[in-house]
Every structure is written in structure tokens, then in C-alpha cells.
Amino acid sequence: MTPPPTSADVVVLGAGPAGLGAAYRLAGRGLAVRVLERAPAVGGLAASFDVAGVRVDHGSHRLHHATPAPVAGTLRALLGDDLQVRTRNGRIRMAGRFVRFPPSPPDLVRRLPPSLSAALARDVVAGRWRGRGASEPRTFDAAVRVALGPTLASRFYAPYVEKLFGLPPAQLSPELFRRRVGARRSGSLVRRAVAGGRARRTFMYPRRGYGQIPEALADAAVAAGAAVDTGSEVTAIRCDEHGAVVETADGRHHEASAVWSTLPLPLVARLAGAPDGVRAAADRLATRAMVLVYLVFGAARWTPYDAHYFPELGVPMSRVSEPKNYRTSTADPRDLTVVCAEVPCRVGDDWWRSGAQEAGERVRDALARESLPAPRPVHTEVRRVRDVYPVYALGHEAAFAAVDAWARTLPRFVHFGRQGLFAHDNTHHALAMAWAAADAARPDGQVDAAAWSRARAAFAAHVVED
Ligand SMILES: Cc1cc2nc3c(=O)[nH]c(=O)nc-3n(C[C@H](O)[C@H](O)[C@H](O)COP(=O)(O)OP(=O)(O)OC[C@H]3O[C@@H](n4cnc5c(N)ncnc54)[C@H](O)[C@@H]3O)c2cc1C
């Protein structure tokens, strides 16, 4: 028998940080809110879960000090002392050496081969004149070369973006550079990394894993009257002038005055029956997938570092992190640690199809080749995640504009969040979007179009923090 329909002012699609932040704020204003989430638990990409009794994340996650004050204030109030301030302790592998991340000039000079540090220094000095009078760069590669010089472009960014996004830098858009690097000169990149002071050398992280952030937002939303339905996959969206209905895989209909979606925009185009031209544009918005390999070692600690970054293409992982080193928690077991390797990949490729044992062996071999300890794991788990990174291929702007323009014409519908806006954004950006959308909400849950357009223009300035 089909379950009876539910009714709310706003149905929020997706229980990642963006959806939960919006639900919390809307419910706090007295609106009736229902959140629909496909996964069995809340958190989206920012979720945490248990591996061998250790809370782990979907790869390395940190809450950055760039978090806007109203959002940070709410998270501090919800998490209290559990939101710890931690000192960063990471390393990057370059030219067969490890250098500190964020970088420090004395460390770079001490550790890199002299020819490489001399080339980096030359690029910083030449940065004042590079690209003067040249036309706007048309690719990521050109943008990075003009702004940061040929050494960082070829030794760091070229292999790293190819590993992350599956395309060489000459086939990626300069918009990727603006969103992920932001700095206009190599000097300013070094200054930003080095002189940012405490704010850049530290980060915030909850005692019980990064997922404690969305979990706390979900609890607060429920306490304010919202309903959060996990295990509820959205299968259809219908919005018109009279109302909105969302269908879930269990056959249930959810009626609302407005639909707030954080689902991937190409998926929305399918679920809401976009015309063929829009669906064709949506198909051109590619995303990268990731296999996360969790190795459990029977030791208190693997290394003292929180994360190791591997830009070089010969290493399959982009980053390896050790969750226990992100927090101080008596809940963590003393004699076990988990190491998480992030392997960017394509759905269906070798990595995607590999089982836990094979993936674990491949990661272990790679760690050993990079002079890192690779004890035999006592247990290995694998998680496969689709839609991890939007791929800003050349021309993606036109495809996104077509799908976005269509979605903006849907009555009673608003799309936001990292997947909703096909953005590389951090958690604090996703939460800033949720706050802005809630601020633009009318009493019936629909969003004021002018206020929302102003907020959208501000989101375009987001630059990702790593
Ligand atoms: C490897 C990695 C490392 C990262 N590190 C950091 C970091 O250090 N700091 C930082 O600030 N950010 C980091 N991020 C980014 C951060 O995870 C995201 O910004 C944040 O999770 C985005 O929140 P969101 O709510 O917009 O989207 P999501 O978290 O993607 O949430 C979308 C939700 O929609 C749900 N959904 C999808 N389809 C359906 C459907 N049909 N029906 C119902 N529900 C559906 C999904 O299950 C998901 O829960 C990282 C991301 C990755 C991939």
C-alpha cells in the first residue's frame, strides 16, 4: 500500500551540510521542513563513519577559519568544546622529497633539490613582469603559468589537476584556477600561505570526526521541528505555480510550498523532466569519482602528520590522511590507527572495480615506494563515491549556464550547495549558501528572487581552501 503523502512548507533535498544548514535555519524561523536523504545517515561528503572502531571521514576534511562568523558562531554553540582548534601538520611530496604543507620558504630551500628551489625563486622574482600585456589565459595551464610561473605549473599543478580531474591542464578551464588557486602571483601565493598567520596554520575539527558538524546541524534542525528522512532517495520532482511534489523511491509523495535542492544539478535535470536540450547540456557536466581506501594498522600511530599530499602522477593517491591526528579524543582506540588514501578515478575503471584487498595492496605498495611506513594492514575497507569533484573542462561554463538557467525557471524551486551549483566549494561555502538562502526565504518558504540573485553573485567569489 502506498504510504500517505507528507506535507511541509519546504522539502529540502539532500542532508549534506548545505541541506542541513538550510533546514536548521528554516525550522528555527518556524517553517515546517522535511529533509530527504538517499544515504542511510546524514552528512553527505562531510559525513563520518566507523572503521574498526575509529571515526573516519571521506578523505581529509578540515573546517577552515574562513568560515563566516554567523556560521562559525552557530557551530561553536552546537559543538562546544568538541570543536577543537588544531595545528596543521601536513607534507607534500615533490621531486622525491617531503616538504611542509602549508609551505614555508626556509623549509622549501632546505628540502628541495637546489635546482628546483632556484627555479621557484626565479619564478617569484619574474612574477612581477610575467604576462603583462598578454591576453586573458584560455586554459588552466595558461592561467597557472602566467600567475605562478612555469616551475609550479609543470612540477606541481599539471600532474595534480590531471590526477584529480582526469584531464591535462590544457583541457581545463581557467575558471578552475580562479576557484581553486585564486592567487594572481606566485609571490602572493607564498605570502598567503606563509603570512596568513595562525588562521592558516590552524584549522577546526570536531572531537568525534568531521561528520559531527552535519550531525549537530541535523539534531538542531530536528529539535527545532524539522523531519529528517534518511534512506529516502528522491526519484521525481514536480514544481508548478500551484505547489510542489517530490517523490521518493518508497513511493511516497512529499507535498510542499517550495523545494530546496542540494542534489547534483544534472540529476535534477533528469528528475524534474528537463527538455532534451537541457539534458544534453547536463550530460556534459562531468564529475570525477573517488575510491577511498582505509587501511587499519595495529599500531597507535602511523606517522605524526595529519595528511600527505601527492601531486605526482606516478602515485595513484592524491592524499593520504590519518584521522586520529586531526583531533584529541579518548574515544579513539590506543592500539589501532586508520589511514585513508584518496584515489581519484572514473566510475567503472580499474580502481573503481577493485576490491578491498587489491586496492589495499596497491596503496601499500605505493606508500612503500614513497618512503612511507607500510606495515601490513590488519583490515582494509573501501568506499566508492561518485560526484566527488566537478570537472571544469573547457566549455563547461556554457553547459552549466544552460542547465542553471532552466533550473532557475522552475517555479518554487531553488538549487544550492556544492553539487547544486556544480562548485568546488568547501563546507563553509556550502553552509554560507544555506545561510544566505534562509535569509532570502519568504514566510511560505519560497526564496525572494532578487535577494537570492545577489547572494548567488557573492558565491561566485568563493575560493577553495585546501
Ligand atoms: C575528498 C574531499 C575532501 C574535502 N575536504 C574538505 C575540507 O578539508 N574542508 C572543507 O571545508 N570541505 C572539504 N570538502 C568539501 C565538503 O565535503 C563539501 O563542501 C560539503 O560536503 C558540501 O556539502 P553539500 O551539502 O553542498 O553537498 P553534499 O555533502 O554532497 O550533500 C549532498 C547530499 O545529497 C544526497 N543525495 C544525492 N542524490 C540524492 C537523491 N536522489 N535523493 C536524496 N538525496 C540525494 C547525497 O547523498 C548527499 O548527502 C572535501 C570534499 C572532498 C570530496
Coordinates of C-alpha atoms and ligand atoms in Angstrom, one line a residue:
M1 CA 0.0 0.0 0.0
T2 CA 1.3 3.5 -0.9
P3 CA 2.2 5.5 2.3
P4 CA 0.2 8.7 2.8
P5 CA 1.7 11.9 1.4
T6 CA 3.6 14.2 3.7
S7 CA 3.2 18.0 3.8
A8 CA 5.6 20.8 4.6
D9 CA 6.4 24.4 3.8
V10 CA 9.8 23.3 2.4
V11 CA 11.2 20.0 1.3
V12 CA 15.0 20.1 1.4
L13 CA 16.7 17.5 -0.9
G14 CA 20.0 16.2 0.5
A15 CA 21.3 16.0 4.1
G16 CA 24.8 17.2 3.5
P17 CA 26.0 20.4 5.2
A18 CA 24.1 22.7 2.8
G19 CA 20.7 20.9 3.1
L20 CA 21.0 20.5 6.9
G21 CA 22.2 24.1 7.4
A22 CA 19.2 25.4 5.5
A23 CA 16.8 23.0 7.4
Y24 CA 18.1 24.2 10.7
R25 CA 17.7 27.8 9.9
L26 CA 14.3 27.5 8.3
A27 CA 12.9 25.4 11.1
G28 CA 14.3 27.9 13.6
R29 CA 12.1 30.5 11.8
G30 CA 9.1 28.4 12.4
L31 CA 8.7 26.8 8.9
A32 CA 7.7 23.2 8.5
V33 CA 10.6 21.5 6.9
R34 CA 11.3 17.9 5.7
V35 CA 14.7 16.8 4.6
L36 CA 15.0 13.8 2.2
E37 CA 18.3 12.0 2.1
R38 CA 19.2 8.9 0.0
A39 CA 22.0 7.6 2.3
P40 CA 21.3 5.8 5.5
A41 CA 22.9 8.6 7.5
V42 CA 23.3 12.4 7.3
G43 CA 26.4 14.3 6.3
G44 CA 26.9 13.8 2.6
L45 CA 30.6 14.2 1.6
A46 CA 31.2 15.7 5.0
A47 CA 29.9 12.6 6.9
S48 CA 31.9 10.4 9.3
F49 CA 31.6 6.7 9.9
D50 CA 33.4 3.9 11.8
V51 CA 36.2 1.7 10.5
A52 CA 37.5 -0.7 13.1
G53 CA 36.2 1.5 15.9
V54 CA 37.9 4.7 14.6
R55 CA 35.7 7.5 13.3
V56 CA 36.9 8.4 9.8
D57 CA 35.8 10.9 7.1
H58 CA 35.5 10.8 3.3
G59 CA 39.2 11.8 3.0
S60 CA 40.9 14.7 4.7
H61 CA 38.4 17.3 6.0
R62 CA 39.1 20.4 8.0
L63 CA 36.9 23.3 8.9
H64 CA 38.7 26.4 7.8
H65 CA 38.9 29.7 9.7
A66 CA 37.4 31.4 6.6
T67 CA 34.1 30.1 7.9
P68 CA 31.8 33.2 8.0
A69 CA 31.2 34.5 11.6
P70 CA 27.5 33.7 11.8
V71 CA 28.1 30.1 10.7
A72 CA 31.1 29.6 12.9
G73 CA 29.2 31.1 15.9
T74 CA 26.4 28.5 15.3
L75 CA 28.8 25.6 15.0
R76 CA 30.7 26.7 18.2
A77 CA 27.4 26.9 20.0
L78 CA 26.2 23.5 18.8
L79 CA 29.6 21.6 19.3
G80 CA 31.0 23.5 22.3
D81 CA 34.5 22.2 23.3
D82 CA 34.2 19.3 20.9
L83 CA 35.1 21.8 18.1
Q84 CA 38.9 21.8 18.6
V85 CA 41.4 24.1 17.1
R86 CA 44.3 22.1 15.7
T87 CA 47.7 23.0 14.2
R88 CA 48.2 21.8 10.7
N89 CA 50.9 19.2 10.2
G90 CA 51.0 18.1 6.6
R91 CA 53.6 17.4 4.0
I92 CA 53.8 17.4 0.1
R93 CA 55.8 15.0 -1.9
M94 CA 57.8 16.8 -4.6
A95 CA 60.9 15.7 -6.5
G96 CA 61.2 12.7 -4.3
R97 CA 61.3 14.8 -1.1
F98 CA 58.7 15.8 1.5
V99 CA 58.2 19.5 2.1
R100 CA 55.9 21.0 4.7
F101 CA 52.3 22.0 3.8
P102 CA 51.4 24.8 4.0
P103 CA 54.8 25.7 2.6
S104 CA 57.5 27.7 4.3
P105 CA 60.3 29.2 2.3
P106 CA 63.2 28.1 4.6
D107 CA 61.8 24.5 4.6
L108 CA 61.5 24.6 0.7
V109 CA 65.1 25.7 0.4
R110 CA 66.3 23.2 2.9
R111 CA 64.5 20.2 1.5
L112 CA 64.1 20.6 -2.3
P113 CA 66.9 19.9 -4.7
P114 CA 68.8 23.3 -5.2
S115 CA 68.0 23.4 -8.9
L116 CA 64.2 23.2 -8.1
S117 CA 64.2 25.8 -5.3
A118 CA 66.3 28.2 -7.5
A119 CA 63.7 27.8 -10.3
L120 CA 60.9 28.5 -7.9
A121 CA 62.7 31.6 -6.6
R122 CA 63.3 32.8 -10.2
D123 CA 59.6 32.5 -10.9
V124 CA 58.6 34.5 -7.9
V125 CA 61.0 37.3 -8.9
A126 CA 59.9 37.2 -12.6
G127 CA 56.2 37.2 -11.5
R128 CA 56.1 41.0 -11.5
W129 CA 56.5 41.1 -15.3
R130 CA 55.1 37.8 -16.4
G131 CA 52.0 38.0 -18.6
R132 CA 52.0 41.8 -18.7
G133 CA 50.1 42.9 -21.8
A134 CA 49.2 39.3 -22.7
S135 CA 45.6 38.4 -23.4
E136 CA 43.4 36.6 -20.8
P137 CA 44.5 33.0 -20.3
R138 CA 42.2 30.5 -22.0
T139 CA 43.1 27.3 -20.1
F140 CA 44.0 26.3 -16.6
D141 CA 47.5 25.7 -17.8
A142 CA 47.9 29.2 -19.2
A143 CA 46.4 30.8 -16.1
V144 CA 48.8 29.0 -13.7
R145 CA 51.8 29.7 -15.9
V146 CA 51.1 33.4 -16.0
A147 CA 50.2 33.7 -12.4
L148 CA 52.7 31.3 -10.7
G149 CA 55.3 30.6 -13.3
P150 CA 56.4 27.5 -15.2
T151 CA 58.0 25.6 -12.3
L152 CA 54.9 25.3 -10.1
A153 CA 52.8 24.8 -13.3
S154 CA 54.8 21.9 -14.5
R155 CA 56.1 20.3 -11.3
F156 CA 53.0 20.7 -9.1
Y157 CA 49.8 21.8 -10.7
A158 CA 49.9 20.0 -14.1
P159 CA 50.2 16.5 -12.6
Y160 CA 48.0 17.3 -9.6
V161 CA 45.0 18.5 -11.6
E162 CA 45.3 15.7 -14.1
K163 CA 45.2 13.2 -11.3
L164 CA 42.2 14.9 -9.6
F165 CA 40.2 15.7 -12.7
G166 CA 41.3 13.1 -15.3
L167 CA 42.2 15.8 -17.9
P168 CA 45.5 17.5 -18.7
P169 CA 45.7 21.2 -17.6
A170 CA 45.4 22.5 -21.2
Q171 CA 42.0 20.9 -21.4
L172 CA 40.7 22.5 -18.2
S173 CA 39.1 25.9 -17.9
P174 CA 40.9 29.0 -16.3
E175 CA 37.8 29.1 -14.1
L176 CA 39.3 26.2 -12.2
F177 CA 42.3 28.2 -11.5
R178 CA 40.2 31.1 -10.1
R179 CA 38.2 28.8 -7.9
R180 CA 40.9 26.5 -6.6
V181 CA 44.0 28.7 -6.5
G182 CA 42.8 32.3 -6.5
A183 CA 46.3 33.9 -6.1
R184 CA 47.2 36.1 -9.0
R185 CA 51.0 35.9 -8.5
S186 CA 53.4 33.3 -7.1
G187 CA 54.6 35.9 -4.5
S188 CA 51.0 36.3 -3.3
L189 CA 50.5 32.6 -3.1
V190 CA 53.6 32.2 -0.9
R191 CA 52.6 35.2 1.2
R192 CA 49.1 33.9 1.6
A193 CA 50.3 30.5 2.7
V194 CA 53.1 31.8 4.9
A195 CA 51.9 35.1 6.3
G196 CA 48.3 34.1 6.9
G197 CA 49.4 33.6 10.5
R198 CA 47.5 31.4 12.9
A199 CA 44.4 31.4 10.8
R200 CA 46.2 29.4 8.0
R201 CA 48.4 27.3 10.3
T202 CA 45.4 26.0 12.2
F203 CA 42.0 24.6 11.5
M204 CA 38.9 23.5 13.3
Y205 CA 37.9 19.9 13.7
P206 CA 35.3 18.1 15.9
R207 CA 36.4 15.6 18.5
R208 CA 34.1 12.8 17.0
G209 CA 35.1 13.3 13.4
Y210 CA 34.2 15.9 10.8
G211 CA 30.7 14.4 10.4
Q212 CA 29.9 15.7 13.9
I213 CA 29.2 19.0 12.1
P214 CA 26.3 17.8 9.9
E215 CA 25.1 15.5 12.7
A216 CA 24.9 18.5 15.1
L217 CA 23.0 20.5 12.5
A218 CA 20.6 17.6 11.9
D219 CA 20.0 17.3 15.6
A220 CA 19.4 21.0 16.0
A221 CA 17.1 21.1 12.9
V222 CA 15.0 18.2 14.4
A223 CA 14.9 19.9 17.8
A224 CA 13.5 23.0 16.0
G225 CA 10.8 20.8 14.5
A226 CA 12.2 19.6 11.1
A227 CA 11.9 16.0 10.0
V228 CA 15.0 14.3 8.5
D229 CA 14.2 11.2 6.5
T230 CA 17.4 9.2 5.7
G231 CA 17.1 6.2 3.3
S232 CA 14.8 8.4 1.2
E233 CA 16.0 8.6 -2.4
V234 CA 14.4 11.3 -4.5
T235 CA 13.1 9.9 -7.8
A236 CA 11.0 12.7 -9.2
I237 CA 10.4 16.4 -8.7
R238 CA 7.4 18.3 -9.9
C239 CA 7.0 22.1 -9.3
D240 CA 4.4 24.4 -10.8
E241 CA 2.6 27.6 -9.8
H242 CA 0.2 25.8 -7.5
G243 CA 2.7 23.7 -5.5
A244 CA 5.5 21.2 -5.5
V245 CA 5.6 17.4 -5.1
V246 CA 8.7 15.3 -4.6
E247 CA 8.6 11.5 -5.0
T248 CA 10.9 9.1 -3.2
A249 CA 11.9 5.5 -4.0
D250 CA 9.5 4.1 -1.4
G251 CA 6.6 5.5 -3.5
R252 CA 5.9 8.3 -1.0
H253 CA 4.8 11.8 -2.2
H254 CA 6.0 14.8 -0.3
E255 CA 4.0 18.0 -0.9
A256 CA 5.4 21.4 -0.2
S257 CA 5.2 25.1 -0.9
A258 CA 8.9 25.1 -2.1
V259 CA 11.7 22.6 -2.9
W260 CA 15.2 23.4 -1.9
S261 CA 17.7 21.1 -3.7
T262 CA 21.3 20.3 -2.9
L263 CA 21.3 17.3 -5.3
P264 CA 23.7 17.2 -8.3
L265 CA 22.3 19.6 -10.9
P266 CA 22.4 17.1 -13.8
L267 CA 20.4 14.7 -11.6
V268 CA 17.8 17.4 -11.0
A269 CA 17.5 17.9 -14.8
R270 CA 16.6 14.2 -15.1
L271 CA 14.3 14.0 -12.0
A272 CA 12.4 17.2 -13.0
G273 CA 12.0 16.2 -16.7
A274 CA 14.1 19.0 -18.3
P275 CA 13.7 19.3 -22.0
D276 CA 16.2 17.4 -24.3
G277 CA 18.5 20.3 -24.9
V278 CA 18.9 20.9 -21.2
R279 CA 19.5 17.2 -20.5
A280 CA 22.2 17.2 -23.3
A281 CA 23.9 20.1 -21.6
A282 CA 23.6 18.3 -18.2
D283 CA 25.3 15.3 -19.7
R284 CA 28.3 17.5 -20.5
L285 CA 28.7 18.4 -16.8
A286 CA 31.1 15.6 -15.9
T287 CA 32.2 14.7 -12.3
R288 CA 35.1 12.7 -11.0
A289 CA 34.7 9.8 -8.7
M290 CA 36.9 8.6 -5.8
V291 CA 37.8 5.4 -4.2
L292 CA 38.7 5.8 -0.5
V293 CA 40.9 3.0 0.8
Y294 CA 41.0 2.7 4.6
L295 CA 44.0 0.7 6.0
V296 CA 43.8 -0.3 9.6
F297 CA 47.2 -0.7 11.2
G298 CA 47.8 -2.4 14.6
A299 CA 49.8 0.5 16.0
A300 CA 49.0 3.6 18.0
R301 CA 50.1 5.8 15.1
W302 CA 51.2 5.6 11.5
T303 CA 53.1 8.9 11.3
P304 CA 52.8 12.2 13.3
Y305 CA 51.4 14.0 10.2
D306 CA 47.7 14.7 9.5
A307 CA 48.0 14.5 5.7
H308 CA 50.4 13.7 3.0
Y309 CA 49.8 15.3 -0.5
F310 CA 51.0 13.5 -3.6
P311 CA 50.8 15.7 -6.7
E312 CA 52.9 13.4 -8.9
L313 CA 51.0 11.3 -11.5
G314 CA 53.0 8.1 -10.8
V315 CA 51.4 7.9 -7.3
P316 CA 47.7 6.8 -7.5
M317 CA 46.6 8.6 -4.3
S318 CA 46.2 12.4 -4.3
R319 CA 46.3 12.5 -0.5
V320 CA 46.7 10.1 2.5
S321 CA 45.4 11.2 5.9
E322 CA 45.3 9.7 9.4
P323 CA 42.0 10.7 11.1
K324 CA 43.4 10.2 14.7
N325 CA 45.9 13.0 14.1
Y326 CA 43.0 15.5 13.4
R327 CA 41.8 15.5 17.0
T328 CA 42.4 14.7 20.6
S329 CA 39.8 12.1 21.6
T330 CA 39.7 9.5 24.3
A331 CA 37.2 7.6 22.2
D332 CA 39.9 6.7 19.7
P333 CA 41.4 3.2 20.4
R334 CA 45.0 3.3 21.7
D335 CA 46.4 0.4 19.8
L336 CA 44.9 0.9 16.3
T337 CA 45.0 3.6 13.7
V338 CA 43.4 4.0 10.3
V339 CA 45.0 5.6 7.3
C340 CA 42.8 6.9 4.5
A341 CA 44.1 7.0 0.9
E342 CA 42.1 9.2 -1.6
V343 CA 42.3 7.8 -5.1
P344 CA 40.5 9.9 -7.7
C345 CA 39.1 7.8 -10.5
R346 CA 36.3 7.2 -13.1
V347 CA 33.2 5.2 -12.4
G348 CA 33.8 1.8 -13.8
D349 CA 37.6 2.0 -14.2
D350 CA 40.2 -0.4 -12.6
W351 CA 40.3 1.4 -9.3
W352 CA 36.5 1.7 -9.1
R353 CA 36.1 -2.0 -9.6
S354 CA 39.0 -3.2 -7.4
G355 CA 38.0 -5.0 -4.1
A356 CA 39.3 -4.0 -0.7
Q357 CA 42.2 -6.5 -0.7
E358 CA 43.5 -5.5 -4.2
A359 CA 43.1 -1.7 -3.5
G360 CA 44.8 -2.1 -0.1
E361 CA 47.8 -3.9 -1.7
R362 CA 48.1 -1.2 -4.4
V363 CA 48.0 1.6 -1.8
R364 CA 50.5 -0.2 0.5
D365 CA 53.0 -0.7 -2.4
A366 CA 52.6 3.0 -3.4
L367 CA 53.3 4.1 0.2
A368 CA 56.4 2.0 0.4
R369 CA 57.7 3.5 -2.9
E370 CA 57.3 7.0 -1.4
S371 CA 59.5 6.2 1.6
L372 CA 56.5 5.9 4.0
P373 CA 55.9 3.1 6.5
A374 CA 53.6 0.4 5.0
P375 CA 53.0 -2.1 7.7
R376 CA 50.7 -5.0 6.7
P377 CA 47.2 -3.8 7.5
V378 CA 45.1 -5.9 9.9
H379 CA 41.9 -4.9 8.0
T380 CA 41.1 -2.9 4.8
E381 CA 37.8 -1.2 3.7
V382 CA 36.9 0.6 0.6
R383 CA 34.3 3.2 -0.1
R384 CA 33.4 4.3 -3.6
V385 CA 32.0 7.9 -4.0
R386 CA 30.5 9.3 -7.3
D387 CA 30.4 13.0 -8.0
V388 CA 33.3 14.0 -5.8
Y389 CA 34.8 16.8 -7.9
P390 CA 33.1 18.7 -10.7
V391 CA 35.3 18.6 -13.8
Y392 CA 35.8 22.2 -15.1
A393 CA 36.6 21.0 -18.7
L394 CA 36.9 23.7 -21.4
G395 CA 33.4 24.7 -22.3
H396 CA 31.7 23.5 -19.1
E397 CA 30.6 27.1 -18.4
A398 CA 28.1 27.1 -21.3
A399 CA 26.7 23.7 -20.3
F400 CA 26.3 24.8 -16.7
A401 CA 24.7 28.1 -17.8
A402 CA 22.1 26.2 -19.9
V403 CA 21.1 23.9 -17.0
D404 CA 21.3 26.6 -14.4
A405 CA 19.1 28.9 -16.5
W406 CA 16.5 26.2 -16.9
A407 CA 16.6 25.3 -13.1
R408 CA 16.0 29.0 -12.3
T409 CA 12.8 29.0 -14.3
L410 CA 11.3 26.1 -12.2
P411 CA 8.6 27.6 -10.0
R412 CA 9.0 27.1 -6.2
F413 CA 12.5 25.6 -6.7
V414 CA 15.9 26.7 -5.6
H415 CA 19.2 24.9 -6.0
F416 CA 22.4 25.5 -4.0
G417 CA 25.2 23.6 -2.3
R418 CA 28.4 22.2 -3.8
Q419 CA 26.5 19.7 -6.1
G420 CA 23.6 22.0 -6.8
L421 CA 25.8 24.8 -8.2
F422 CA 28.5 22.5 -9.7
A423 CA 31.1 24.2 -7.5
H424 CA 34.3 23.0 -5.9
D425 CA 33.3 24.6 -2.6
N426 CA 34.3 23.8 0.9
T427 CA 31.9 23.0 3.7
H428 CA 32.0 26.6 4.9
H429 CA 30.9 27.8 1.5
A430 CA 28.1 25.2 1.4
L431 CA 27.0 26.5 4.8
A432 CA 27.3 30.1 3.7
M433 CA 24.9 29.3 0.8
A434 CA 22.5 27.7 3.2
W435 CA 22.5 30.7 5.5
A436 CA 22.1 33.1 2.5
A437 CA 19.2 31.1 1.1
A438 CA 17.5 31.0 4.5
D439 CA 18.0 34.8 4.8
A440 CA 16.3 35.2 1.4
A441 CA 13.3 32.9 2.4
R442 CA 9.8 34.3 2.5
P443 CA 7.3 33.1 5.1
D444 CA 5.9 30.5 2.7
G445 CA 9.4 29.0 2.1
Q446 CA 9.9 30.4 -1.4
V447 CA 13.0 32.4 -2.0
D448 CA 12.9 36.1 -2.8
A449 CA 14.4 36.2 -6.3
A450 CA 16.2 39.5 -6.0
A451 CA 17.9 38.6 -2.7
W452 CA 18.8 35.2 -4.0
S453 CA 20.4 36.6 -7.1
R454 CA 22.5 38.9 -5.0
A455 CA 23.6 36.0 -2.9
R456 CA 24.4 33.9 -5.9
A457 CA 26.7 36.7 -7.3
A458 CA 28.6 36.6 -4.0
F459 CA 29.1 32.8 -4.2
A460 CA 31.0 33.3 -7.5
A461 CA 33.9 34.8 -5.4
H462 CA 34.4 31.6 -3.4
V463 CA 38.0 30.2 -3.5
V464 CA 38.6 26.7 -2.2
E465 CA 40.9 26.2 0.8
D466 CA 43.0 23.0 0.9
Ligands
LIG1 C1 38.0 14.3 -0.7 C2 37.3 15.6 -0.2 C3 37.9 16.4 0.7 C4 37.3 17.5 1.2 N1 37.9 18.3 2.2 C5 37.3 19.4 2.7 C6 37.9 20.1 3.7 O1 39.0 19.8 4.2 N2 37.3 21.2 4.2 C7 36.1 21.6 3.7 O2 35.5 22.7 4.1 N3 35.5 20.9 2.7 C8 36.1 19.8 2.2 N4 35.4 19.1 1.2 C9 34.2 19.6 0.6 C10 33.0 19.2 1.5 O3 32.9 17.8 1.7 C11 31.7 19.7 0.8 O4 31.9 21.1 0.6 C12 30.4 19.6 1.5 O5 30.2 18.3 1.9 C13 29.3 20.0 0.5 O6 28.1 19.9 1.2 P1 26.7 19.9 0.3 O7 25.6 19.7 1.3 O8 26.7 21.0 -0.6 O9 26.8 18.6 -0.6 P2 27.0 17.0 -0.2 O10 27.8 16.8 1.0 O11 27.5 16.4 -1.5 O12 25.5 16.6 0.1 C14 24.5 16.3 -1.0 C15 23.6 15.2 -0.4 O13 22.6 14.9 -1.4 C16 22.3 13.5 -1.3 N5 21.7 13.0 -2.5 C17 22.2 12.8 -3.7 N6 21.3 12.3 -4.5 C18 20.1 12.1 -3.8 C19 18.8 11.7 -4.1 N7 18.5 11.2 -5.4 N8 17.9 11.6 -3.1 C20 18.2 12.1 -1.9 N9 19.4 12.5 -1.5 C21 20.4 12.6 -2.5 C22 23.7 12.9 -1.1 O14 23.6 11.6 -0.5 C23 24.3 13.9 -0.1 O15 24.1 13.5 1.3 C24 36.0 17.9 0.7 C25 35.4 17.2 -0.3 C26 36.0 16.0 -0.8 C27 35.4 15.2 -1.8

